[in-house]
XYZ file of C-alpha atoms in Angstrom:
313
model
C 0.000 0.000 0.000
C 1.336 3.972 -0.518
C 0.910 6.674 1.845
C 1.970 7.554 5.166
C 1.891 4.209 7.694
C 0.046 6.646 10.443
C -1.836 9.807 9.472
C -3.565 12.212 12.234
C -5.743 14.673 11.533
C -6.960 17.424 13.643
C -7.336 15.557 16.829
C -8.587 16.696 19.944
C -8.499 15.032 23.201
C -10.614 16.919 26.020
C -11.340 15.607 30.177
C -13.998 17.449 31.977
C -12.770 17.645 35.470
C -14.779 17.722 38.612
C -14.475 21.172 40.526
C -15.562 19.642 44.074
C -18.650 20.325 46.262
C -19.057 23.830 45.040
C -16.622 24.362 42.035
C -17.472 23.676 38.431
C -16.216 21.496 35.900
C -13.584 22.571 33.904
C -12.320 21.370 30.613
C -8.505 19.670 30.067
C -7.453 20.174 26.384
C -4.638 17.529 26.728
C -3.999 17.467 22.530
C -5.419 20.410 20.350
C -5.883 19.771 16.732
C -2.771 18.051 16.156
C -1.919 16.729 12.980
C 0.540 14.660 11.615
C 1.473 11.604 8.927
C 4.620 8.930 9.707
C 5.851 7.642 6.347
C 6.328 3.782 6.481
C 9.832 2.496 8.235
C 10.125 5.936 9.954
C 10.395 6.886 13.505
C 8.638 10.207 14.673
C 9.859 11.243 18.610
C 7.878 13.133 20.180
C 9.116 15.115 22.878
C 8.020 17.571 25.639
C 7.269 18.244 29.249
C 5.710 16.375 31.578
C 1.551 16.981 31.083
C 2.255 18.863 27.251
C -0.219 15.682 26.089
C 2.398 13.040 24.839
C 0.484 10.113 26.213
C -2.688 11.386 25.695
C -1.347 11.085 21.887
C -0.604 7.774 21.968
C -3.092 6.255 23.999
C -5.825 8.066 21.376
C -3.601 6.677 18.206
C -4.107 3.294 19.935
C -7.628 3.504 20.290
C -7.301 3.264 24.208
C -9.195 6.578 24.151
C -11.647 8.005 21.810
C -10.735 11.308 20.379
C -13.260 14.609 21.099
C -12.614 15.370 17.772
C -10.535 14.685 14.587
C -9.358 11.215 13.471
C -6.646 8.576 13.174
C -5.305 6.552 9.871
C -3.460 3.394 10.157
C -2.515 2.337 7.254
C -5.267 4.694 5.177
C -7.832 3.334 7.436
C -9.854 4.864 9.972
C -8.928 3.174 13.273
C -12.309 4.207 15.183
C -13.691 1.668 12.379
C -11.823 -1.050 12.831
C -12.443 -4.247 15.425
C -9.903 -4.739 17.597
C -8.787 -7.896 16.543
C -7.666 -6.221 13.267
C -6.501 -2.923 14.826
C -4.313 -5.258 16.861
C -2.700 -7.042 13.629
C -1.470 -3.595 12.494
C -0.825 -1.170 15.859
C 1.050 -2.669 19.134
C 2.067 -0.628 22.388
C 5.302 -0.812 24.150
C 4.719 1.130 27.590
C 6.825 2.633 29.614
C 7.111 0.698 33.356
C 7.853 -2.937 32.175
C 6.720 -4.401 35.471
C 3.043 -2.774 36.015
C 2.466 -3.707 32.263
C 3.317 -7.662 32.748
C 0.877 -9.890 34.610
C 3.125 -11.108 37.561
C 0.987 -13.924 37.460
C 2.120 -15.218 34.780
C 4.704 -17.187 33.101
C 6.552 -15.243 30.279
C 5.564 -17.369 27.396
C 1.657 -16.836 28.578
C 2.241 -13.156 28.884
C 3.643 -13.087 24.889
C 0.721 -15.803 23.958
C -1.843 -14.067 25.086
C -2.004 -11.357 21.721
C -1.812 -14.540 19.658
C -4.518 -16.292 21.971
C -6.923 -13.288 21.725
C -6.971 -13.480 18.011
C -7.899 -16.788 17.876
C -7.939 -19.824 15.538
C -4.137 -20.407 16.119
C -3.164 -24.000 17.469
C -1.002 -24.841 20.476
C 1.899 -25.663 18.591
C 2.194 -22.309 16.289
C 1.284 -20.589 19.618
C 4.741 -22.052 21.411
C 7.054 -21.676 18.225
C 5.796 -18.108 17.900
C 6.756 -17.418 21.108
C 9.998 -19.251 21.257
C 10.821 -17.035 17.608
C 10.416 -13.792 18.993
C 11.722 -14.505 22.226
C 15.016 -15.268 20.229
C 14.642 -12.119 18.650
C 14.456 -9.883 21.748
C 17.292 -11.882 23.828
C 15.596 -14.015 25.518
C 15.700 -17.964 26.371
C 13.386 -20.587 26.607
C 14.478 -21.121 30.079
C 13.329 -17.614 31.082
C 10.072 -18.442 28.976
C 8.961 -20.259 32.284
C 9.718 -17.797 34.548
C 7.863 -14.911 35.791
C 8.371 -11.025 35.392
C 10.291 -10.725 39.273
C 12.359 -13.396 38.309
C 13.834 -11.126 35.602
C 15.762 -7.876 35.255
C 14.267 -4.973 34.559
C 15.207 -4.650 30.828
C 14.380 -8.517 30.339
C 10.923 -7.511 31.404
C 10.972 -4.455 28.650
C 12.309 -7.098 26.191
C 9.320 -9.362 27.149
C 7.237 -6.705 26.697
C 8.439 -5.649 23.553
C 7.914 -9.232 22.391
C 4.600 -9.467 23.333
C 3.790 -5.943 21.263
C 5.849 -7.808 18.198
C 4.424 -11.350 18.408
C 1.742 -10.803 15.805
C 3.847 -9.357 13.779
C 2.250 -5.427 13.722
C 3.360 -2.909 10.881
C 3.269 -0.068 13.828
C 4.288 0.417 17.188
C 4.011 2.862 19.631
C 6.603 3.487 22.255
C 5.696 5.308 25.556
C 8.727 6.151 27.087
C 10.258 2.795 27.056
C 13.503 3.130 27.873
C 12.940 5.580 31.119
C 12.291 3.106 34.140
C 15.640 1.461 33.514
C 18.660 2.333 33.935
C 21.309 4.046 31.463
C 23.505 1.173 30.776
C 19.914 -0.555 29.980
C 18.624 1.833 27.740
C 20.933 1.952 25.282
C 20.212 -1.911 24.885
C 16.959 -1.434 24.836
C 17.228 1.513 21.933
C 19.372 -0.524 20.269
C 17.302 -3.799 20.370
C 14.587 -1.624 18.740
C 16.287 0.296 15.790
C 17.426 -3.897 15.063
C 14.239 -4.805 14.754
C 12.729 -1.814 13.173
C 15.215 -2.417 10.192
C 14.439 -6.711 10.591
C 10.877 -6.515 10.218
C 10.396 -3.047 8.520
C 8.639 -1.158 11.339
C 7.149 2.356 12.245
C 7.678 3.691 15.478
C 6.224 6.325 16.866
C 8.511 7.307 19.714
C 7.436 9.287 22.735
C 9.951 10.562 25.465
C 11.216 13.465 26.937
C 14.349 12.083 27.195
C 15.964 14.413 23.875
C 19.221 12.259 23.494
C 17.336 9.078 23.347
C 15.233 10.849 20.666
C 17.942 12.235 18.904
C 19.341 8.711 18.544
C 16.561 6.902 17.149
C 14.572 9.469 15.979
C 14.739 10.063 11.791
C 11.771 13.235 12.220
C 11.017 15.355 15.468
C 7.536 16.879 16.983
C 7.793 19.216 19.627
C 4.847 19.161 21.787
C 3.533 21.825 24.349
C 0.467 22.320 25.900
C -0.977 19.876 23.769
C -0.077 20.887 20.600
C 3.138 20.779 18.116
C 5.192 23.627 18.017
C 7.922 22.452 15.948
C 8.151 19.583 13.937
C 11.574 18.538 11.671
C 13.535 15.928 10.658
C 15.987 15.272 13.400
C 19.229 16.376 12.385
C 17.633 19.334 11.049
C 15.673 20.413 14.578
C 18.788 19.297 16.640
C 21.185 21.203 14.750
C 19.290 24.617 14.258
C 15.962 24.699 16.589
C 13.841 27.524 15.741
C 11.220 27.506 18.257
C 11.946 29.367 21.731
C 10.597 25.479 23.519
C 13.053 23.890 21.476
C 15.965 25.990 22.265
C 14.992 25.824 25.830
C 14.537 22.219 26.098
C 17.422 21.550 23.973
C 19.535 24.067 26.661
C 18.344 21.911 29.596
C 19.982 19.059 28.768
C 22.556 18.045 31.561
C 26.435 17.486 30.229
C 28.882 15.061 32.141
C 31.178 18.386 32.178
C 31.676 19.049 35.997
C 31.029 22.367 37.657
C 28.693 23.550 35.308
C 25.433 22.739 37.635
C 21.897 22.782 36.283
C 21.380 24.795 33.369
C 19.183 27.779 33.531
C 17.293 28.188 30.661
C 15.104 31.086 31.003
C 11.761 29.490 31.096
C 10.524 30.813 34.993
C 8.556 28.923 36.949
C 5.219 29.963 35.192
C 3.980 26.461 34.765
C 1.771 25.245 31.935
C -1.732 24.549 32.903
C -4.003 22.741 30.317
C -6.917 24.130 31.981
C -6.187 27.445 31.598
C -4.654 27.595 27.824
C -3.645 32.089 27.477
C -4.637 33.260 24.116
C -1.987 34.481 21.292
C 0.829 32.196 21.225
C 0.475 29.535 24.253
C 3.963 29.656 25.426
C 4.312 33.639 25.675
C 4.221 33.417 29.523
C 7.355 31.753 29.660
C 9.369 32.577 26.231
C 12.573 34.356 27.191
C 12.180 36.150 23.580
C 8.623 37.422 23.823
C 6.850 40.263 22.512
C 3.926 42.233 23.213
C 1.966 40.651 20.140
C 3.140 37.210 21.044
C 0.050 37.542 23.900
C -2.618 38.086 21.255
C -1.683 37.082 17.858
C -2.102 33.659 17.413
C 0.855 31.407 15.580
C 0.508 30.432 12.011
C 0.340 26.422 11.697
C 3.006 24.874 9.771
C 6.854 23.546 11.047
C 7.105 26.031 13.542
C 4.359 27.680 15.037
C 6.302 31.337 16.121
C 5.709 34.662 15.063
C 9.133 35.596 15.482
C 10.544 32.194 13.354
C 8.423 33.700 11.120
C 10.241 37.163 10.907
Protein backbone atom coordinates (compact mmCIF):
# COMPACT_ATOMS: atom_id res chain seq x y z
CA UNK A 1 0.00 0.00 0.00
CA UNK A 2 1.34 3.97 -0.52
CA UNK A 3 0.91 6.67 1.84
CA UNK A 4 1.97 7.55 5.17
CA UNK A 5 1.89 4.21 7.69
CA UNK A 6 0.05 6.65 10.44
CA UNK A 7 -1.84 9.81 9.47
CA UNK A 8 -3.56 12.21 12.23
CA UNK A 9 -5.74 14.67 11.53
CA UNK A 10 -6.96 17.42 13.64
CA UNK A 11 -7.34 15.56 16.83
CA UNK A 12 -8.59 16.70 19.94
CA UNK A 13 -8.50 15.03 23.20
CA UNK A 14 -10.61 16.92 26.02
CA UNK A 15 -11.34 15.61 30.18
CA UNK A 16 -14.00 17.45 31.98
CA UNK A 17 -12.77 17.65 35.47
CA UNK A 18 -14.78 17.72 38.61
CA UNK A 19 -14.47 21.17 40.53
CA UNK A 20 -15.56 19.64 44.07
CA UNK A 21 -18.65 20.32 46.26
CA UNK A 22 -19.06 23.83 45.04
CA UNK A 23 -16.62 24.36 42.03
CA UNK A 24 -17.47 23.68 38.43
CA UNK A 25 -16.22 21.50 35.90
CA UNK A 26 -13.58 22.57 33.90
CA UNK A 27 -12.32 21.37 30.61
CA UNK A 28 -8.50 19.67 30.07
CA UNK A 29 -7.45 20.17 26.38
CA UNK A 30 -4.64 17.53 26.73
CA UNK A 31 -4.00 17.47 22.53
CA UNK A 32 -5.42 20.41 20.35
CA UNK A 33 -5.88 19.77 16.73
CA UNK A 34 -2.77 18.05 16.16
CA UNK A 35 -1.92 16.73 12.98
CA UNK A 36 0.54 14.66 11.62
CA UNK A 37 1.47 11.60 8.93
CA UNK A 38 4.62 8.93 9.71
CA UNK A 39 5.85 7.64 6.35
CA UNK A 40 6.33 3.78 6.48
CA UNK A 41 9.83 2.50 8.23
CA UNK A 42 10.13 5.94 9.95
CA UNK A 43 10.39 6.89 13.51
CA UNK A 44 8.64 10.21 14.67
CA UNK A 45 9.86 11.24 18.61
CA UNK A 46 7.88 13.13 20.18
CA UNK A 47 9.12 15.11 22.88
CA UNK A 48 8.02 17.57 25.64
CA UNK A 49 7.27 18.24 29.25
CA UNK A 50 5.71 16.37 31.58
CA UNK A 51 1.55 16.98 31.08
CA UNK A 52 2.26 18.86 27.25
CA UNK A 53 -0.22 15.68 26.09
CA UNK A 54 2.40 13.04 24.84
CA UNK A 55 0.48 10.11 26.21
CA UNK A 56 -2.69 11.39 25.70
CA UNK A 57 -1.35 11.09 21.89
CA UNK A 58 -0.60 7.77 21.97
CA UNK A 59 -3.09 6.26 24.00
CA UNK A 60 -5.82 8.07 21.38
CA UNK A 61 -3.60 6.68 18.21
CA UNK A 62 -4.11 3.29 19.93
CA UNK A 63 -7.63 3.50 20.29
CA UNK A 64 -7.30 3.26 24.21
CA UNK A 65 -9.19 6.58 24.15
CA UNK A 66 -11.65 8.01 21.81
CA UNK A 67 -10.74 11.31 20.38
CA UNK A 68 -13.26 14.61 21.10
CA UNK A 69 -12.61 15.37 17.77
CA UNK A 70 -10.53 14.68 14.59
CA UNK A 71 -9.36 11.21 13.47
CA UNK A 72 -6.65 8.58 13.17
CA UNK A 73 -5.31 6.55 9.87
CA UNK A 74 -3.46 3.39 10.16
CA UNK A 75 -2.52 2.34 7.25
CA UNK A 76 -5.27 4.69 5.18
CA UNK A 77 -7.83 3.33 7.44
CA UNK A 78 -9.85 4.86 9.97
CA UNK A 79 -8.93 3.17 13.27
CA UNK A 80 -12.31 4.21 15.18
CA UNK A 81 -13.69 1.67 12.38
CA UNK A 82 -11.82 -1.05 12.83
CA UNK A 83 -12.44 -4.25 15.42
CA UNK A 84 -9.90 -4.74 17.60
CA UNK A 85 -8.79 -7.90 16.54
CA UNK A 86 -7.67 -6.22 13.27
CA UNK A 87 -6.50 -2.92 14.83
CA UNK A 88 -4.31 -5.26 16.86
CA UNK A 89 -2.70 -7.04 13.63
CA UNK A 90 -1.47 -3.60 12.49
CA UNK A 91 -0.82 -1.17 15.86
CA UNK A 92 1.05 -2.67 19.13
CA UNK A 93 2.07 -0.63 22.39
CA UNK A 94 5.30 -0.81 24.15
CA UNK A 95 4.72 1.13 27.59
CA UNK A 96 6.82 2.63 29.61
CA UNK A 97 7.11 0.70 33.36
CA UNK A 98 7.85 -2.94 32.18
CA UNK A 99 6.72 -4.40 35.47
CA UNK A 100 3.04 -2.77 36.01
CA UNK A 101 2.47 -3.71 32.26
CA UNK A 102 3.32 -7.66 32.75
CA UNK A 103 0.88 -9.89 34.61
CA UNK A 104 3.13 -11.11 37.56
CA UNK A 105 0.99 -13.92 37.46
CA UNK A 106 2.12 -15.22 34.78
CA UNK A 107 4.70 -17.19 33.10
CA UNK A 108 6.55 -15.24 30.28
CA UNK A 109 5.56 -17.37 27.40
CA UNK A 110 1.66 -16.84 28.58
CA UNK A 111 2.24 -13.16 28.88
CA UNK A 112 3.64 -13.09 24.89
CA UNK A 113 0.72 -15.80 23.96
CA UNK A 114 -1.84 -14.07 25.09
CA UNK A 115 -2.00 -11.36 21.72
CA UNK A 116 -1.81 -14.54 19.66
CA UNK A 117 -4.52 -16.29 21.97
CA UNK A 118 -6.92 -13.29 21.73
CA UNK A 119 -6.97 -13.48 18.01
CA UNK A 120 -7.90 -16.79 17.88
CA UNK A 121 -7.94 -19.82 15.54
CA UNK A 122 -4.14 -20.41 16.12
CA UNK A 123 -3.16 -24.00 17.47
CA UNK A 124 -1.00 -24.84 20.48
CA UNK A 125 1.90 -25.66 18.59
CA UNK A 126 2.19 -22.31 16.29
CA UNK A 127 1.28 -20.59 19.62
CA UNK A 128 4.74 -22.05 21.41
CA UNK A 129 7.05 -21.68 18.22
CA UNK A 130 5.80 -18.11 17.90
CA UNK A 131 6.76 -17.42 21.11
CA UNK A 132 10.00 -19.25 21.26
CA UNK A 133 10.82 -17.04 17.61
CA UNK A 134 10.42 -13.79 18.99
CA UNK A 135 11.72 -14.50 22.23
CA UNK A 136 15.02 -15.27 20.23
CA UNK A 137 14.64 -12.12 18.65
CA UNK A 138 14.46 -9.88 21.75
CA UNK A 139 17.29 -11.88 23.83
CA UNK A 140 15.60 -14.02 25.52
CA UNK A 141 15.70 -17.96 26.37
CA UNK A 142 13.39 -20.59 26.61
CA UNK A 143 14.48 -21.12 30.08
CA UNK A 144 13.33 -17.61 31.08
CA UNK A 145 10.07 -18.44 28.98
CA UNK A 146 8.96 -20.26 32.28
CA UNK A 147 9.72 -17.80 34.55
CA UNK A 148 7.86 -14.91 35.79
CA UNK A 149 8.37 -11.03 35.39
CA UNK A 150 10.29 -10.73 39.27
CA UNK A 151 12.36 -13.40 38.31
CA UNK A 152 13.83 -11.13 35.60
CA UNK A 153 15.76 -7.88 35.26
CA UNK A 154 14.27 -4.97 34.56
CA UNK A 155 15.21 -4.65 30.83
CA UNK A 156 14.38 -8.52 30.34
CA UNK A 157 10.92 -7.51 31.40
CA UNK A 158 10.97 -4.45 28.65
CA UNK A 159 12.31 -7.10 26.19
CA UNK A 160 9.32 -9.36 27.15
CA UNK A 161 7.24 -6.71 26.70
CA UNK A 162 8.44 -5.65 23.55
CA UNK A 163 7.91 -9.23 22.39
CA UNK A 164 4.60 -9.47 23.33
CA UNK A 165 3.79 -5.94 21.26
CA UNK A 166 5.85 -7.81 18.20
CA UNK A 167 4.42 -11.35 18.41
CA UNK A 168 1.74 -10.80 15.80
CA UNK A 169 3.85 -9.36 13.78
CA UNK A 170 2.25 -5.43 13.72
CA UNK A 171 3.36 -2.91 10.88
CA UNK A 172 3.27 -0.07 13.83
CA UNK A 173 4.29 0.42 17.19
CA UNK A 174 4.01 2.86 19.63
CA UNK A 175 6.60 3.49 22.25
CA UNK A 176 5.70 5.31 25.56
CA UNK A 177 8.73 6.15 27.09
CA UNK A 178 10.26 2.80 27.06
CA UNK A 179 13.50 3.13 27.87
CA UNK A 180 12.94 5.58 31.12
CA UNK A 181 12.29 3.11 34.14
CA UNK A 182 15.64 1.46 33.51
CA UNK A 183 18.66 2.33 33.93
CA UNK A 184 21.31 4.05 31.46
CA UNK A 185 23.51 1.17 30.78
CA UNK A 186 19.91 -0.56 29.98
CA UNK A 187 18.62 1.83 27.74
CA UNK A 188 20.93 1.95 25.28
CA UNK A 189 20.21 -1.91 24.89
CA UNK A 190 16.96 -1.43 24.84
CA UNK A 191 17.23 1.51 21.93
CA UNK A 192 19.37 -0.52 20.27
CA UNK A 193 17.30 -3.80 20.37
CA UNK A 194 14.59 -1.62 18.74
CA UNK A 195 16.29 0.30 15.79
CA UNK A 196 17.43 -3.90 15.06
CA UNK A 197 14.24 -4.80 14.75
CA UNK A 198 12.73 -1.81 13.17
CA UNK A 199 15.22 -2.42 10.19
CA UNK A 200 14.44 -6.71 10.59
CA UNK A 201 10.88 -6.51 10.22
CA UNK A 202 10.40 -3.05 8.52
CA UNK A 203 8.64 -1.16 11.34
CA UNK A 204 7.15 2.36 12.24
CA UNK A 205 7.68 3.69 15.48
CA UNK A 206 6.22 6.33 16.87
CA UNK A 207 8.51 7.31 19.71
CA UNK A 208 7.44 9.29 22.73
CA UNK A 209 9.95 10.56 25.47
CA UNK A 210 11.22 13.47 26.94
CA UNK A 211 14.35 12.08 27.20
CA UNK A 212 15.96 14.41 23.88
CA UNK A 213 19.22 12.26 23.49
CA UNK A 214 17.34 9.08 23.35
CA UNK A 215 15.23 10.85 20.67
CA UNK A 216 17.94 12.23 18.90
CA UNK A 217 19.34 8.71 18.54
CA UNK A 218 16.56 6.90 17.15
CA UNK A 219 14.57 9.47 15.98
CA UNK A 220 14.74 10.06 11.79
CA UNK A 221 11.77 13.24 12.22
CA UNK A 222 11.02 15.36 15.47
CA UNK A 223 7.54 16.88 16.98
CA UNK A 224 7.79 19.22 19.63
CA UNK A 225 4.85 19.16 21.79
CA UNK A 226 3.53 21.82 24.35
CA UNK A 227 0.47 22.32 25.90
CA UNK A 228 -0.98 19.88 23.77
CA UNK A 229 -0.08 20.89 20.60
CA UNK A 230 3.14 20.78 18.12
CA UNK A 231 5.19 23.63 18.02
CA UNK A 232 7.92 22.45 15.95
CA UNK A 233 8.15 19.58 13.94
CA UNK A 234 11.57 18.54 11.67
CA UNK A 235 13.53 15.93 10.66
CA UNK A 236 15.99 15.27 13.40
CA UNK A 237 19.23 16.38 12.38
CA UNK A 238 17.63 19.33 11.05
CA UNK A 239 15.67 20.41 14.58
CA UNK A 240 18.79 19.30 16.64
CA UNK A 241 21.19 21.20 14.75
CA UNK A 242 19.29 24.62 14.26
CA UNK A 243 15.96 24.70 16.59
CA UNK A 244 13.84 27.52 15.74
CA UNK A 245 11.22 27.51 18.26
CA UNK A 246 11.95 29.37 21.73
CA UNK A 247 10.60 25.48 23.52
CA UNK A 248 13.05 23.89 21.48
CA UNK A 249 15.97 25.99 22.26
CA UNK A 250 14.99 25.82 25.83
CA UNK A 251 14.54 22.22 26.10
CA UNK A 252 17.42 21.55 23.97
CA UNK A 253 19.53 24.07 26.66
CA UNK A 254 18.34 21.91 29.60
CA UNK A 255 19.98 19.06 28.77
CA UNK A 256 22.56 18.04 31.56
CA UNK A 257 26.43 17.49 30.23
CA UNK A 258 28.88 15.06 32.14
CA UNK A 259 31.18 18.39 32.18
CA UNK A 260 31.68 19.05 36.00
CA UNK A 261 31.03 22.37 37.66
CA UNK A 262 28.69 23.55 35.31
CA UNK A 263 25.43 22.74 37.63
CA UNK A 264 21.90 22.78 36.28
CA UNK A 265 21.38 24.79 33.37
CA UNK A 266 19.18 27.78 33.53
CA UNK A 267 17.29 28.19 30.66
CA UNK A 268 15.10 31.09 31.00
CA UNK A 269 11.76 29.49 31.10
CA UNK A 270 10.52 30.81 34.99
CA UNK A 271 8.56 28.92 36.95
CA UNK A 272 5.22 29.96 35.19
CA UNK A 273 3.98 26.46 34.76
CA UNK A 274 1.77 25.24 31.93
CA UNK A 275 -1.73 24.55 32.90
CA UNK A 276 -4.00 22.74 30.32
CA UNK A 277 -6.92 24.13 31.98
CA UNK A 278 -6.19 27.45 31.60
CA UNK A 279 -4.65 27.60 27.82
CA UNK A 280 -3.65 32.09 27.48
CA UNK A 281 -4.64 33.26 24.12
CA UNK A 282 -1.99 34.48 21.29
CA UNK A 283 0.83 32.20 21.22
CA UNK A 284 0.47 29.53 24.25
CA UNK A 285 3.96 29.66 25.43
CA UNK A 286 4.31 33.64 25.67
CA UNK A 287 4.22 33.42 29.52
CA UNK A 288 7.36 31.75 29.66
CA UNK A 289 9.37 32.58 26.23
CA UNK A 290 12.57 34.36 27.19
CA UNK A 291 12.18 36.15 23.58
CA UNK A 292 8.62 37.42 23.82
CA UNK A 293 6.85 40.26 22.51
CA UNK A 294 3.93 42.23 23.21
CA UNK A 295 1.97 40.65 20.14
CA UNK A 296 3.14 37.21 21.04
CA UNK A 297 0.05 37.54 23.90
CA UNK A 298 -2.62 38.09 21.26
CA UNK A 299 -1.68 37.08 17.86
CA UNK A 300 -2.10 33.66 17.41
CA UNK A 301 0.85 31.41 15.58
CA UNK A 302 0.51 30.43 12.01
CA UNK A 303 0.34 26.42 11.70
CA UNK A 304 3.01 24.87 9.77
CA UNK A 305 6.85 23.55 11.05
CA UNK A 306 7.10 26.03 13.54
CA UNK A 307 4.36 27.68 15.04
CA UNK A 308 6.30 31.34 16.12
CA UNK A 309 5.71 34.66 15.06
CA UNK A 310 9.13 35.60 15.48
CA UNK A 311 10.54 32.19 13.35
CA UNK A 312 8.42 33.70 11.12
CA UNK A 313 10.24 37.16 10.91
Amino acid sequence: MSGPAIEVRGLRRVFRVGGGLLGRDREVVAVDDVSFSVPKGGVLGVVGESGCGKSTLARVILGLLPPTAGEVLVEGQRLDTMDRRARARLIQPVFQDPFASLNPRRRIRDIVAMPLEAQGGIGRREVEARVLEMLGRVGLSAEQAGRYPAQLSGGQRQRVAIARALVLRPRIVICDEPTSALDVSVQAQILNLLAQLRRELDLTLLFISHNLAVVEHVATEVAVMYLGRIVERGEADALFRAPRHPYTRALLASVLTPEPGLGVPDVGLGDILPDPANIPPGCRFHPRCPVAEPRCATDVPQRGAVECLLAAD
